[in-house]
Short mmCIF file of C-alpha atoms and ligand atoms in Angstrom, two decimals:
data_model
loop_
_atom_site.label_atom_id
_atom_site.label_comp_id
_atom_site.label_asym_id
_atom_site.label_seq_id
_atom_site.Cartn_x
_atom_site.Cartn_y
_atom_site.Cartn_z
CA UNK A 1 -34.00 7.08 5.09
CA UNK A 2 -35.21 10.67 5.89
CA UNK A 3 -33.18 13.15 4.10
CA UNK A 4 -30.65 15.16 5.86
CA UNK A 5 -29.06 18.38 4.69
CA UNK A 6 -29.63 22.01 4.53
CA UNK A 7 -32.66 23.59 5.46
CA UNK A 8 -32.05 27.18 4.77
CA UNK A 9 -29.02 29.49 4.66
CA UNK A 10 -28.58 33.09 4.82
CA UNK A 11 -25.91 35.66 3.32
CA UNK A 12 -24.56 38.57 5.15
CA UNK A 13 -21.89 40.72 3.17
CA UNK A 14 -19.41 43.25 4.40
CA UNK A 15 -21.01 46.88 4.25
CA UNK A 16 -18.17 48.31 2.33
CA UNK A 17 -17.32 47.83 -1.38
CA UNK A 18 -14.14 48.26 -3.11
CA UNK A 19 -14.58 48.83 -6.94
CA UNK A 20 -11.55 46.95 -8.62
CA UNK A 21 -11.30 47.94 -11.83
CA UNK A 22 -12.36 51.67 -11.27
CA UNK A 23 -10.62 52.40 -7.90
CA UNK A 24 -8.32 49.53 -6.95
CA UNK A 25 -6.67 48.75 -10.49
CA UNK A 26 -5.60 52.58 -11.61
CA UNK A 27 -4.06 52.98 -8.07
CA UNK A 28 -2.19 49.91 -8.42
CA UNK A 29 -0.86 50.82 -11.79
CA UNK A 30 -2.83 47.37 -13.24
CA UNK A 31 -4.80 47.33 -16.21
CA UNK A 32 -8.64 46.80 -15.17
CA UNK A 33 -8.70 43.85 -17.60
CA UNK A 34 -6.38 41.84 -14.87
CA UNK A 35 -9.41 42.00 -12.30
CA UNK A 36 -12.59 41.84 -14.58
CA UNK A 37 -11.19 39.12 -17.42
CA UNK A 38 -8.51 37.79 -15.84
CA UNK A 39 -9.38 37.24 -12.07
CA UNK A 40 -12.82 37.75 -12.73
CA UNK A 41 -13.69 39.94 -10.21
CA UNK A 42 -15.52 43.45 -10.12
CA UNK A 43 -15.55 44.41 -6.55
CA UNK A 44 -14.81 43.14 -2.86
CA UNK A 45 -17.03 43.20 0.05
CA UNK A 46 -15.25 45.30 2.97
CA UNK A 47 -16.10 45.16 6.76
CA UNK A 48 -16.88 48.39 8.45
CA UNK A 49 -15.02 49.53 11.42
CA UNK A 50 -17.95 47.80 13.48
CA UNK A 51 -18.14 44.52 11.89
CA UNK A 52 -16.08 41.59 12.24
CA UNK A 53 -16.49 37.77 11.90
CA UNK A 54 -18.86 37.82 15.01
CA UNK A 55 -21.04 40.41 13.93
CA UNK A 56 -21.14 39.22 10.40
CA UNK A 57 -22.14 35.42 11.34
CA UNK A 58 -24.42 36.59 14.14
CA UNK A 59 -26.46 38.89 11.75
CA UNK A 60 -26.50 36.20 9.02
CA UNK A 61 -27.98 33.72 11.73
CA UNK A 62 -30.39 36.07 13.35
CA UNK A 63 -31.94 36.84 9.73
CA UNK A 64 -31.88 32.75 9.05
CA UNK A 65 -33.74 32.02 12.70
CA UNK A 66 -36.29 34.53 12.29
CA UNK A 67 -37.01 33.72 8.62
CA UNK A 68 -37.48 30.05 9.51
CA UNK A 69 -38.74 30.51 12.71
CA UNK A 70 -36.56 28.52 14.78
CA UNK A 71 -35.95 29.23 18.66
CA UNK A 72 -32.89 28.81 20.18
CA UNK A 73 -33.74 25.50 22.10
CA UNK A 74 -34.37 23.76 18.87
CA UNK A 75 -30.89 24.11 18.13
CA UNK A 76 -28.60 21.31 19.11
CA UNK A 77 -25.07 22.35 17.67
CA UNK A 78 -23.48 25.83 16.83
CA UNK A 79 -20.28 25.15 14.85
CA UNK A 80 -18.38 28.26 13.43
CA UNK A 81 -15.96 27.78 10.32
CA UNK A 82 -13.59 30.58 10.16
CA UNK A 83 -9.65 31.35 9.28
CA UNK A 84 -9.96 34.65 11.19
CA UNK A 85 -10.60 33.71 14.88
CA UNK A 86 -9.34 36.32 17.36
CA UNK A 87 -9.02 33.73 20.43
CA UNK A 88 -7.03 30.43 20.81
CA UNK A 89 -9.63 29.16 23.66
CA UNK A 90 -12.70 30.56 23.44
CA UNK A 91 -14.71 29.42 20.18
CA UNK A 92 -16.31 32.04 17.86
CA UNK A 93 -19.85 30.54 18.26
CA UNK A 94 -19.94 31.08 21.96
CA UNK A 95 -19.60 34.97 20.74
CA UNK A 96 -22.23 34.24 17.91
CA UNK A 97 -24.83 32.48 20.27
CA UNK A 98 -24.20 35.49 23.15
CA UNK A 99 -25.23 37.74 20.44
CA UNK A 100 -28.28 35.69 19.23
CA UNK A 101 -29.29 35.33 22.87
CA UNK A 102 -29.55 39.42 23.22
CA UNK A 103 -32.65 39.26 20.74
CA UNK A 104 -34.38 35.94 20.67
CA UNK A 105 -36.32 34.54 23.01
CA UNK A 106 -34.56 31.77 25.06
CA UNK A 107 -30.98 30.69 24.84
CA UNK A 108 -28.50 27.74 23.40
CA UNK A 109 -27.63 26.64 26.81
CA UNK A 110 -28.18 22.97 25.62
CA UNK A 111 -26.16 23.39 22.22
CA UNK A 112 -22.94 21.64 21.78
CA UNK A 113 -20.50 24.82 20.54
CA UNK A 114 -17.38 24.16 18.65
CA UNK A 115 -15.04 25.90 16.06
CA UNK A 116 -13.93 24.34 12.71
CA UNK A 117 -10.51 25.07 11.09
CA UNK A 118 -8.80 24.01 7.93
CA UNK A 119 -8.90 27.31 5.81
CA UNK A 120 -11.47 27.46 3.41
CA UNK A 121 -12.86 23.74 3.54
CA UNK A 122 -14.01 24.10 7.10
CA UNK A 123 -17.24 25.35 6.44
CA UNK A 124 -18.01 22.13 4.41
CA UNK A 125 -16.57 20.51 7.03
CA UNK A 126 -18.86 22.10 9.68
CA UNK A 127 -21.73 20.44 7.62
CA UNK A 128 -20.17 17.32 7.38
CA UNK A 129 -19.96 17.22 11.15
CA UNK A 130 -23.59 18.18 11.55
CA UNK A 131 -24.72 15.75 8.99
CA UNK A 132 -23.16 12.96 10.85
CA UNK A 133 -24.65 14.01 14.21
CA UNK A 134 -27.99 13.98 12.67
CA UNK A 135 -27.41 10.78 10.83
CA UNK A 136 -25.98 9.16 14.22
CA UNK A 137 -29.32 9.98 15.98
CA UNK A 138 -27.77 12.34 18.65
CA UNK A 139 -29.57 15.35 17.36
CA UNK A 140 -32.62 14.75 19.54
CA UNK A 141 -35.01 16.32 16.82
CA UNK A 142 -32.76 19.41 17.04
CA UNK A 143 -31.19 21.05 14.36
CA UNK A 144 -27.51 22.32 13.78
CA UNK A 145 -26.47 25.97 12.85
CA UNK A 146 -23.23 26.28 10.80
CA UNK A 147 -21.75 29.61 10.28
CA UNK A 148 -18.85 30.02 7.98
CA UNK A 149 -17.53 33.87 8.53
CA UNK A 150 -14.39 35.41 7.65
CA UNK A 151 -12.63 38.63 6.94
CA UNK A 152 -10.12 37.59 3.97
CA UNK A 153 -7.75 40.37 4.02
CA UNK A 154 -4.33 40.41 2.82
CA UNK A 155 -1.10 42.03 4.04
CA UNK A 156 -0.97 45.45 1.77
CA UNK A 157 0.76 44.64 -1.88
CA UNK A 158 0.23 40.97 -1.54
CA UNK A 159 -0.80 39.78 -4.86
CA UNK A 160 -3.70 38.16 -3.29
CA UNK A 161 -4.96 41.83 -2.07
CA UNK A 162 -7.19 41.46 -5.49
CA UNK A 163 -9.01 38.79 -4.13
CA UNK A 164 -9.86 40.13 -0.78
CA UNK A 165 -13.59 39.98 0.75
CA UNK A 166 -15.49 39.80 3.84
CA UNK A 167 -18.84 38.08 4.85
CA UNK A 168 -20.51 35.13 6.42
CA UNK A 169 -22.97 32.12 5.64
CA UNK A 170 -25.34 30.89 8.02
CA UNK A 171 -26.97 27.81 7.29
CA UNK A 172 -29.32 25.23 9.34
CA UNK A 173 -28.99 21.72 9.25
CA UNK A 174 -31.80 19.14 10.20
CA UNK A 175 -34.12 16.29 8.72
CA UNK A 176 -36.65 16.91 5.78
CA UNK A 177 -34.29 20.06 4.62
CA UNK A 178 -35.88 22.59 2.14
CA UNK A 179 -32.82 23.47 0.37
CA UNK A 180 -30.79 20.34 -0.65
CA UNK A 181 -30.21 17.19 1.04
CA UNK A 182 -26.67 15.14 1.44
CA UNK A 183 -25.50 11.86 0.60
CA UNK A 184 -23.18 9.53 1.87
CA UNK A 185 -20.72 9.19 -1.10
CA UNK A 186 -17.89 11.69 -1.07
CA UNK A 187 -14.52 11.58 -2.30
CA UNK A 188 -11.01 13.58 -0.64
CA UNK A 189 -7.71 14.76 -2.49
CA UNK A 190 -5.32 15.82 0.85
CA UNK A 191 -1.67 16.52 1.15
CA UNK A 192 0.72 18.42 3.52
CA UNK A 193 1.12 21.54 1.44
CA UNK A 194 2.91 24.85 2.03
CA UNK A 195 0.74 26.84 -0.34
CA UNK A 196 -1.03 29.41 1.90
CA UNK A 197 -0.96 29.40 5.84
CA UNK A 198 -1.01 31.79 8.94
CA UNK A 199 1.40 30.74 11.09
CA UNK A 200 0.61 33.03 14.37
CA UNK A 201 0.00 36.01 12.15
CA UNK A 202 -3.10 37.82 11.00
CA UNK A 203 -2.50 38.24 7.07
CA UNK A 204 -1.67 34.85 4.87
CA UNK A 205 1.83 34.00 3.98
CA UNK A 206 0.92 33.02 -0.12
CA UNK A 207 2.77 31.32 -2.74
CA UNK A 208 -0.18 32.53 -4.96
CA UNK A 209 1.01 30.82 -8.48
CA UNK A 210 1.62 27.73 -6.57
CA UNK A 211 -1.72 27.71 -4.50
CA UNK A 212 -3.51 27.69 -7.57
CA UNK A 213 -1.53 24.39 -8.84
CA UNK A 214 -2.22 22.65 -5.30
CA UNK A 215 -5.93 23.55 -5.89
CA UNK A 216 -5.96 21.78 -9.35
CA UNK A 217 -4.03 18.90 -7.98
CA UNK A 218 -6.39 18.11 -4.72
CA UNK A 219 -9.22 18.99 -6.53
CA UNK A 220 -8.32 16.30 -9.47
CA UNK A 221 -7.46 13.53 -6.79
CA UNK A 222 -11.16 14.37 -4.92
CA UNK A 223 -13.04 13.63 -7.75
CA UNK A 224 -11.16 10.83 -8.66
CA UNK A 225 -12.10 9.49 -5.03
CA UNK A 226 -15.61 10.55 -5.43
CA UNK A 227 -16.08 8.43 -8.63
CA UNK A 228 -14.82 5.45 -6.72
CA UNK A 229 -17.72 5.55 -4.38
CA UNK A 230 -20.39 7.41 -6.64
CA UNK A 231 -19.45 5.93 -9.99
CA UNK A 232 -18.20 7.95 -13.19
CA UNK A 233 -19.37 11.57 -13.42
CA UNK A 234 -21.15 12.56 -16.79
CA UNK A 235 -21.07 16.27 -17.77
CA UNK A 236 -24.97 16.22 -17.66
CA UNK A 237 -25.32 14.44 -14.07
CA UNK A 238 -25.68 17.92 -12.28
CA UNK A 239 -27.51 21.19 -12.54
CA UNK A 240 -24.57 23.09 -11.19
CA UNK A 241 -21.26 22.81 -10.03
CA UNK A 242 -20.46 25.12 -7.18
CA UNK A 243 -16.63 24.96 -6.30
CA UNK A 244 -14.68 26.99 -3.88
CA UNK A 245 -14.12 30.53 -5.16
CA UNK A 246 -11.02 32.32 -4.56
CA UNK A 247 -11.76 34.24 -7.44
CA UNK A 248 -13.69 33.31 -10.43
CA UNK A 249 -10.80 32.80 -12.79
CA UNK A 250 -9.40 29.96 -10.47
CA UNK A 251 -13.04 27.84 -11.18
CA UNK A 252 -12.42 28.63 -14.81
CA UNK A 253 -9.40 26.86 -14.73
CA UNK A 254 -10.56 23.88 -13.09
CA UNK A 255 -13.78 23.33 -14.80
CA UNK A 256 -11.93 23.05 -18.00
CA UNK A 257 -9.77 20.22 -16.61
CA UNK A 258 -12.91 19.00 -14.80
CA UNK A 259 -14.96 18.64 -18.09
CA UNK A 260 -12.01 17.46 -20.00
CA UNK A 261 -12.06 14.37 -17.26
CA UNK A 262 -15.88 13.89 -17.05
CA UNK A 263 -16.46 13.93 -20.87
CA UNK A 264 -13.76 11.15 -21.41
CA UNK A 265 -15.33 8.41 -23.47
CA UNK A 266 -18.68 10.11 -23.48
CA UNK A 267 -20.73 11.49 -26.71
CA UNK A 268 -19.32 14.78 -25.59
CA UNK A 269 -15.63 13.49 -26.34
CA UNK A 270 -17.25 12.26 -29.63
CA UNK A 271 -18.94 15.74 -30.50
CA UNK A 272 -15.84 17.67 -30.10
CA UNK A 273 -13.76 15.14 -32.08
CA UNK A 274 -14.29 15.99 -35.34
CA UNK A 275 -13.15 19.60 -34.43
CA UNK A 276 -10.30 19.21 -32.06
CA UNK A 277 -9.54 15.18 -32.49
CA UNK A 278 -9.95 12.84 -29.47
CA UNK A 279 -8.62 13.34 -25.96
CA UNK A 280 -4.59 12.07 -26.11
CA UNK A 281 -4.08 8.75 -24.08
CA UNK A 282 -0.87 8.04 -22.20
CA UNK A 283 -0.58 4.67 -23.69
CA UNK A 284 -0.21 6.30 -27.19
CA UNK A 285 2.84 8.20 -26.11
CA UNK A 286 6.07 6.58 -25.44
CA UNK A 287 7.34 9.58 -23.29
CA UNK A 288 5.31 11.70 -20.61
CA UNK A 289 6.69 14.89 -21.95
CA UNK A 290 4.91 14.11 -25.28
CA UNK A 291 1.70 13.31 -23.41
CA UNK A 292 1.54 16.29 -21.60
CA UNK A 293 2.21 18.62 -24.61
CA UNK A 294 -0.53 16.72 -26.85
CA UNK A 295 -3.02 17.03 -23.50
CA UNK A 296 -2.18 20.61 -23.25
CA UNK A 297 -3.01 21.36 -27.01
CA UNK A 298 -6.13 19.24 -26.57
CA UNK A 299 -7.13 21.37 -23.53
CA UNK A 300 -6.30 24.69 -25.48
CA UNK A 301 -8.58 23.43 -28.20
CA UNK A 302 -11.29 22.29 -25.80
CA UNK A 303 -11.60 25.70 -24.04
CA UNK A 304 -12.74 27.07 -27.69
CA UNK A 305 -15.42 24.26 -28.48
CA UNK A 306 -19.09 25.43 -28.40
CA UNK A 307 -19.75 22.16 -26.31
CA UNK A 308 -17.65 23.33 -23.70
CA UNK A 309 -18.61 26.96 -23.71
CA UNK A 310 -22.18 25.81 -23.91
CA UNK A 311 -21.65 23.39 -20.88
CA UNK A 312 -19.70 26.01 -18.92
CA UNK A 313 -22.07 28.60 -19.30
CA UNK A 314 -25.15 26.40 -17.85
CA UNK A 315 -23.29 24.68 -15.43
CA UNK A 316 -20.57 26.85 -13.74
CA UNK A 317 -20.78 30.56 -14.70
CA UNK A 318 -24.31 30.88 -12.53
CA UNK A 319 -22.35 29.87 -9.93
CA UNK A 320 -19.64 32.87 -9.82
CA UNK A 321 -21.90 35.84 -10.36
CA UNK A 322 -22.05 36.75 -6.38
CA UNK A 323 -18.30 36.07 -6.25
CA UNK A 324 -17.67 38.37 -8.92
CA UNK A 325 -19.07 41.22 -6.57
CA UNK A 326 -17.93 40.41 -3.36
CA UNK A 327 -14.26 38.38 -3.44
CA UNK A 328 -12.92 35.63 -1.58
CA UNK A 329 -14.80 34.89 1.69
CA UNK A 330 -12.60 31.76 2.44
CA UNK A 331 -14.74 29.60 4.56
CA UNK A 332 -18.39 31.17 3.15
CA UNK A 333 -17.03 31.03 -0.41
CA UNK A 334 -18.36 27.71 -1.84
CA UNK A 335 -21.52 28.27 0.20
CA UNK A 336 -21.94 31.54 -1.87
CA UNK A 337 -21.14 29.77 -5.04
CA UNK A 338 -23.88 27.02 -4.54
CA UNK A 339 -26.53 29.91 -3.80
CA UNK A 340 -25.43 32.36 -6.54
CA UNK A 341 -26.20 29.25 -9.03
CA UNK A 342 -29.55 28.70 -6.94
CA UNK A 343 -30.30 32.38 -7.40
CA UNK A 344 -29.77 32.31 -10.96
CA UNK A 345 -32.20 29.36 -11.59
CA UNK A 346 -34.72 30.90 -9.48
CA UNK A 347 -34.40 34.44 -11.38
CA UNK A 348 -34.73 32.42 -14.68
CA UNK A 349 -37.75 30.46 -13.43
CA UNK A 350 -36.03 27.11 -13.80
CA UNK A 351 -37.37 24.03 -11.84
CA UNK A 352 -34.39 22.64 -9.85
CA UNK A 353 -36.36 20.24 -7.69
CA UNK A 354 -34.95 16.80 -7.58
CA UNK A 355 -32.08 17.73 -9.57
CA UNK A 356 -28.09 17.68 -8.37
CA UNK A 357 -25.20 19.55 -7.66
CA UNK A 358 -21.55 18.49 -7.71
CA UNK A 359 -19.96 20.60 -4.96
CA UNK A 360 -16.17 21.29 -4.60
CA UNK A 361 -14.64 22.38 -1.69
CA UNK A 362 -11.20 23.39 -1.08
CA UNK A 363 -8.98 24.57 1.66
CA UNK A 364 -5.14 25.65 1.43
CA UNK A 365 -2.86 23.51 3.45
CA UNK A 366 -4.21 21.57 1.63
CA UNK A 367 -7.34 19.26 1.04
CA UNK A 368 -10.23 19.21 -1.43
CA UNK A 369 -13.87 17.24 -1.36
CA UNK A 370 -16.22 16.46 -3.59
CA UNK A 371 -20.06 15.41 -2.78
CA UNK A 372 -23.30 15.64 -4.46
CA UNK A 373 -26.49 17.44 -3.14
CA UNK A 374 -30.03 16.73 -4.22
CA UNK A 375 -32.12 20.13 -4.43
CA UNK A 376 -35.31 19.90 -2.40
CA UNK A 377 -38.82 20.94 -2.67
CA UNK A 378 -39.01 24.31 -1.13
CA UNK A 379 -35.64 25.28 -2.61
CA UNK A 380 -36.93 28.28 -4.63
CA UNK A 381 -39.06 29.81 -1.75
CA UNK A 382 -35.78 29.83 0.49
CA UNK A 383 -33.53 30.99 -2.18
CA UNK A 384 -35.81 33.79 -3.23
CA UNK A 385 -35.84 35.16 0.21
CA UNK A 386 -32.11 36.17 0.06
CA UNK A 387 -31.70 39.80 -0.17
CA UNK A 388 -27.99 39.46 -1.10
CA UNK A 389 -28.18 41.25 -4.09
CA UNK A 390 -29.94 44.37 -2.12
CA UNK A 391 -26.84 43.90 0.37
CA UNK A 392 -24.27 44.28 -2.45
CA UNK A 393 -26.27 47.32 -4.11
CA UNK A 394 -26.63 49.29 -0.56
CA UNK A 395 -23.06 49.11 0.06
CA UNK A 396 -20.68 52.13 0.89
CA UNK A 397 -18.58 52.80 -2.02
CA UNK A 398 -14.90 53.17 -1.00
CA UNK A 399 -12.47 55.65 -2.52
CA UNK A 400 -8.91 54.30 -2.38
CA UNK A 401 -7.73 56.63 0.58
CA UNK A 402 -10.82 55.02 2.53
CA UNK A 403 -9.92 51.64 1.73
CA UNK A 404 -6.36 52.25 3.00
CA UNK A 405 -7.83 53.70 5.89
CA UNK A 406 -10.38 50.49 6.41
CA UNK A 407 -7.76 48.09 5.75
CA UNK A 408 -5.38 49.77 8.46
CA UNK A 409 -8.37 49.63 11.11
CA UNK A 410 -8.53 45.95 10.64
CA UNK A 411 -4.87 45.54 10.78
CA UNK A 412 -4.19 43.95 14.25
CA UNK A 413 -0.70 45.75 14.18
CA UNK A 414 -2.01 49.15 13.95
CA UNK A 415 -3.21 51.58 16.29
CA UNK A 416 -6.10 53.51 14.37
CA UNK A 417 -9.06 55.61 15.48
CA UNK A 418 -11.07 55.39 12.41
CA UNK A 419 -14.78 56.44 12.05
CA UNK A 420 -17.32 54.06 10.51
CA UNK A 421 -18.29 54.86 7.02
CA UNK A 422 -22.13 52.75 7.19
CA UNK A 423 -24.63 53.20 9.69
CA UNK A 424 -25.65 50.41 11.28
CA UNK A 425 -29.09 49.63 11.37
CA UNK A 426 -31.02 46.60 12.85
CA UNK A 427 -27.55 44.36 13.44
CA UNK A 428 -24.98 43.52 15.63
CA UNK A 429 -21.99 45.79 15.91
CA UNK A 430 -18.69 45.41 17.96
CA UNK A 431 -18.80 47.47 20.99
CA UNK A 432 -15.20 47.43 22.52
CA UNK A 433 -12.97 45.29 24.91
CA UNK A 434 -14.18 43.83 28.34
CA UNK A 435 -11.97 43.58 31.15
CA UNK A 436 -10.36 39.94 30.29
CA UNK A 437 -9.90 40.90 26.74
CA UNK A 438 -13.24 39.83 25.32
CA UNK A 439 -14.83 41.46 22.42
CA UNK A 440 -18.23 43.14 23.41
CA UNK A 441 -21.27 43.28 21.01
CA UNK A 442 -24.32 44.91 20.99
CA UNK A 443 -27.56 45.10 18.81
CA UNK A 444 -28.13 48.45 17.17
P1 HMG B 1 -1.10 37.80 -9.97
O1 HMG B 1 0.17 37.05 -10.01
O2 HMG B 1 -1.00 39.24 -9.50
O3 HMG B 1 -1.96 37.84 -11.23
O4 HMG B 1 -2.23 37.21 -9.06
P2 HMG B 1 -1.74 37.28 -12.78
O5 HMG B 1 -0.56 38.00 -13.13
O6 HMG B 1 -1.43 35.80 -12.49
O7 HMG B 1 -3.08 37.63 -13.53
C1 HMG B 1 -4.08 36.98 -13.11
C2 HMG B 1 -4.86 36.60 -14.19
O8 HMG B 1 -5.10 37.75 -14.91
C3 HMG B 1 -4.22 35.62 -15.28
O9 HMG B 1 -4.80 35.06 -15.92
C4 HMG B 1 -3.56 36.70 -16.28
O10 HMG B 1 -3.16 36.21 -17.60
C5 HMG B 1 -4.83 37.51 -16.53
P3 HMG B 1 -4.43 33.27 -16.11
O11 HMG B 1 -3.21 33.37 -16.95
O12 HMG B 1 -3.88 32.53 -14.81
O13 HMG B 1 -5.65 32.62 -16.77
N1 HMG B 1 -4.58 38.87 -16.80
C6 HMG B 1 -5.25 39.66 -17.78
N2 HMG B 1 -6.36 39.15 -18.16
C7 HMG B 1 -6.99 40.44 -19.17
N3 HMG B 1 -6.64 41.47 -19.15
C8 HMG B 1 -5.41 42.05 -18.88
C9 HMG B 1 -4.87 41.13 -17.99
N4 HMG B 1 -3.76 40.90 -17.07
C10 HMG B 1 -3.63 40.02 -16.41
N5 HMG B 1 -5.13 43.36 -18.55
C11 HMG B 1 -2.80 35.20 -8.04
C12 HMG B 1 -2.93 36.16 -8.99
C13 HMG B 1 -4.15 34.00 -7.95
C14 HMG B 1 -1.44 34.49 -7.83
C15 HMG B 1 -3.13 36.17 -6.74
O14 HMG B 1 -4.57 36.64 -6.99
C16 HMG B 1 -2.94 35.39 -5.29
O15 HMG B 1 -2.01 35.22 -4.71
N6 HMG B 1 -4.43 35.21 -4.54
C17 HMG B 1 -4.44 34.61 -3.45
C18 HMG B 1 -4.27 32.95 -3.46
C19 HMG B 1 -5.55 32.31 -4.25
O16 HMG B 1 -6.49 33.12 -4.26
N7 HMG B 1 -5.14 31.12 -4.57
C20 HMG B 1 -6.23 30.27 -5.25
C21 HMG B 1 -6.00 28.54 -5.21
S1 HMG B 1 -5.72 28.59 -3.10
C22 HMG B 1 -7.58 28.67 -2.63
O17 HMG B 1 -8.28 28.65 -3.18
C23 HMG B 1 -7.31 28.92 -1.12
C24 HMG B 1 -7.76 30.45 -0.62
O18 HMG B 1 -8.82 30.68 -0.70
C25 HMG B 1 -7.05 29.94 0.94
C26 HMG B 1 -8.04 28.98 1.87
O19 HMG B 1 -8.21 27.82 1.52
O20 HMG B 1 -7.78 29.49 3.12
C27 HMG B 1 -6.85 31.49 -1.17
#
């Protein structure tokens, strides 16, 4: 069977940067350690006044199509995944296509365009749709363009303000991919939850502490569901485990529970047994409370073992590197984590061809999905072409007062007249409103 998967990806970060320990923490009266050590974040990326989900998505897609030398008529579908859409009818993908048609030869007249919504997991769902479309043979030899784009802003003084971010990931999906291929096995954990939502409002209502618990619970169910299809996961099965990263501290929590699960009844459990004993089993306890207390003690001790820490440093830590400097990108976040792991491997000169990734996606509301991907020949060239670290370095560094103005400028309920802080160069910019309330864009 021909492999189907991601043929290439590009990342576009918001042009502004907020330093969390140096600028945000002091203004909030917080210890910088809460950001760098607790949440695991150093900086957030922000959109300048001329940026939004369309400009960031179109800029990422343009770079990708030019690099992969793909013409508009070679694209059979465009799906945009976002939870920051500004129109209830006209999908963001039509705006993105309109932008690209301004500068590329040809058009997307015969491409099927849509928009996907399920909080942060919709980027992965759009990949799923593209995969199914190719597998069903309805693609006429064409590829799908998937764009995950968000301005992940919270209301001022919400606990989530620390985890903000803005950026886009564009991906091409097709046959014989150059980056990773997908497989059929996948697992879901899905429940009607009220942890994070935006009922007709721009900024989310969030029950932050509960959202953390829901993430862990749905992710565990998704892993078990995946294992029922693909067989038990072993800690050495995967080169990396890129997971949805609202902030790296969240993945640190998930990774520990995940490792405890996948190391059970393996040589990994044996290796730590001398130091911390074996994992408590439910049947060894008369009451649930006693079992839970023993499990918590075991888990706390597991986190301190060299065996766990080595595994974490190899398999998870590299996937968090980019996120530490850009914050949560909602739909793009897990795709940034995949790119981050591969980028670290390319920089370290590792050969990953044929190895696997265990990918964990999550969206509040709530649903988790687990699948694995196989790294393809060509991955290294593809990943080395990313200039995301240069983008991060070149961002305009915000003062706290500028941050407040920029946040207001993106707040739909505030009327502001704020000047841009960065200078757009060879990119799409927001260019005001048209007569029917549509947003207009131009290439600078
Ligand atoms: P908070 O309550 O302000 O922070 O917000 P905290 O007090 O819990 O501190 C955070 C961590 O820093 C804690 O670590 C502290 O101990 C530690 P933990 O105990 O949890 O391991 N800490 C320090 N460490 C070292 N030195 C210090 C220090 N001070 C504190 N000095 C919260 C945290 C996550 C609630 C908040 O950021 C929030 O509401 N975020 C938004 C919601 C969110 O991101 N949830 C994650 C799961 S849901 C999800 O991923 C979906 C989402 O992406 C949306 C979607 O799907 O669309 C959000």
